[in-house]
Coordinates of C-alpha atoms in Angstrom, one line a residue:
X81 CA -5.8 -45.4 81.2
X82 CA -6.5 -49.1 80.9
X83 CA -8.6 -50.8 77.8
X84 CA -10.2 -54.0 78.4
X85 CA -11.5 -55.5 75.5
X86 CA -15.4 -56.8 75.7
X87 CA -16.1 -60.0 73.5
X88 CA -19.9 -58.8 72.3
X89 CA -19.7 -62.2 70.2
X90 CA -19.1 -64.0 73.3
X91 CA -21.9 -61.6 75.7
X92 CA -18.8 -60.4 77.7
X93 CA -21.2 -56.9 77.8
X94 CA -23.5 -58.2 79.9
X95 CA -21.0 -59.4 82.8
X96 CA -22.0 -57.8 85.7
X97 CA -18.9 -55.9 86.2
X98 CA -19.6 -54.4 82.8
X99 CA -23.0 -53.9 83.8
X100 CA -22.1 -51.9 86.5
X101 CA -20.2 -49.5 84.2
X102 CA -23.2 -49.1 81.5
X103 CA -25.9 -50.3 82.4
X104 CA -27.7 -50.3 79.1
X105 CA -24.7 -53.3 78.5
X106 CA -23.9 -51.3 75.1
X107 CA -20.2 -50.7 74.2
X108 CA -18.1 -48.3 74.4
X109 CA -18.1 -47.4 78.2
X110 CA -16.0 -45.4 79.9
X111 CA -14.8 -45.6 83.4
X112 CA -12.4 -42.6 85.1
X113 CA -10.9 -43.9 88.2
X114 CA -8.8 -40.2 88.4
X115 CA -11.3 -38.0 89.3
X116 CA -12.1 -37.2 92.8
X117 CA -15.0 -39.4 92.8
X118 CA -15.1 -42.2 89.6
X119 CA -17.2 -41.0 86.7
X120 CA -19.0 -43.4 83.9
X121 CA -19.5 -42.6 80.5
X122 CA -20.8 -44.3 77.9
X123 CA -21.8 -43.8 74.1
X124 CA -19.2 -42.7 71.4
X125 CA -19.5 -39.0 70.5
X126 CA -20.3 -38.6 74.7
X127 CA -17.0 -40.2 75.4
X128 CA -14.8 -38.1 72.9
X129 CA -16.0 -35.6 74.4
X130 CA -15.3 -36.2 77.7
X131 CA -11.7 -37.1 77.4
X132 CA -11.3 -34.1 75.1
X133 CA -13.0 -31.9 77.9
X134 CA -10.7 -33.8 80.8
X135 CA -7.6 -32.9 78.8
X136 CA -7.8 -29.6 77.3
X137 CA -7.0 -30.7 74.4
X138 CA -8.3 -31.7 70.5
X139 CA -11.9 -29.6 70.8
X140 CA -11.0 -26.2 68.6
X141 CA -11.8 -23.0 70.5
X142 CA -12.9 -21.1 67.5
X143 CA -17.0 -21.3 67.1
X144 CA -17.1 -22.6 63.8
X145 CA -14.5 -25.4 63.8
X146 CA -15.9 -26.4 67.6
X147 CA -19.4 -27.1 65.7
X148 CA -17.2 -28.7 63.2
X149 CA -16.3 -31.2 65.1
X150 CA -19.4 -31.9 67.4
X151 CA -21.4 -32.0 64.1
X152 CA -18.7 -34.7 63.2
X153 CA -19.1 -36.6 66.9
X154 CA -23.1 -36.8 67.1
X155 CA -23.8 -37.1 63.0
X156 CA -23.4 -41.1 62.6
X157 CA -24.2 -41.7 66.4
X158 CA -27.0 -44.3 66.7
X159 CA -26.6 -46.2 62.9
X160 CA -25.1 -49.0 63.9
X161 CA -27.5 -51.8 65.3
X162 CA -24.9 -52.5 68.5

């Protein structure tokens, strides 16, 4: 997987390649080249998620620690003003 960093102090989020990843120009976003066709994701808790999904792994199978944990992914999603 490759990072790219995104310079919100310096607008890099609303280059149009970033743009064309999310296009609500918000950060993080998520692109997966690997799968049979590419797939964007974008927003925090949605992008744990997804790589946890894609890899089998760090999502508990048991009920109650599963809700654990997406309690913990979509709880502080949407403070932050960015």
């Amino acid at each position: 997987m490759d990072l790219f960093r995104i310079a919100i102090s310096k607008g890099d989020q609303f280059d149009s390649d970033f743009v064309a990843i999310n296009p609500n120009s918000k950060i993080p976003a998520l692109l997966d080249l690997t799968a049979e066709e590419s797939i964007r994701v974008f927003k925090s808790a949605n992008s744990l998620l997804y790589l946890a999904d894609k890899y089998g792994k760090l999502i508990p199978q048991t009920l109650k620690e599963h809700a654990r944990i997406l309690t913990g992914c979509f709880d502080k999603q949407g403070l932050l003003p960015y």
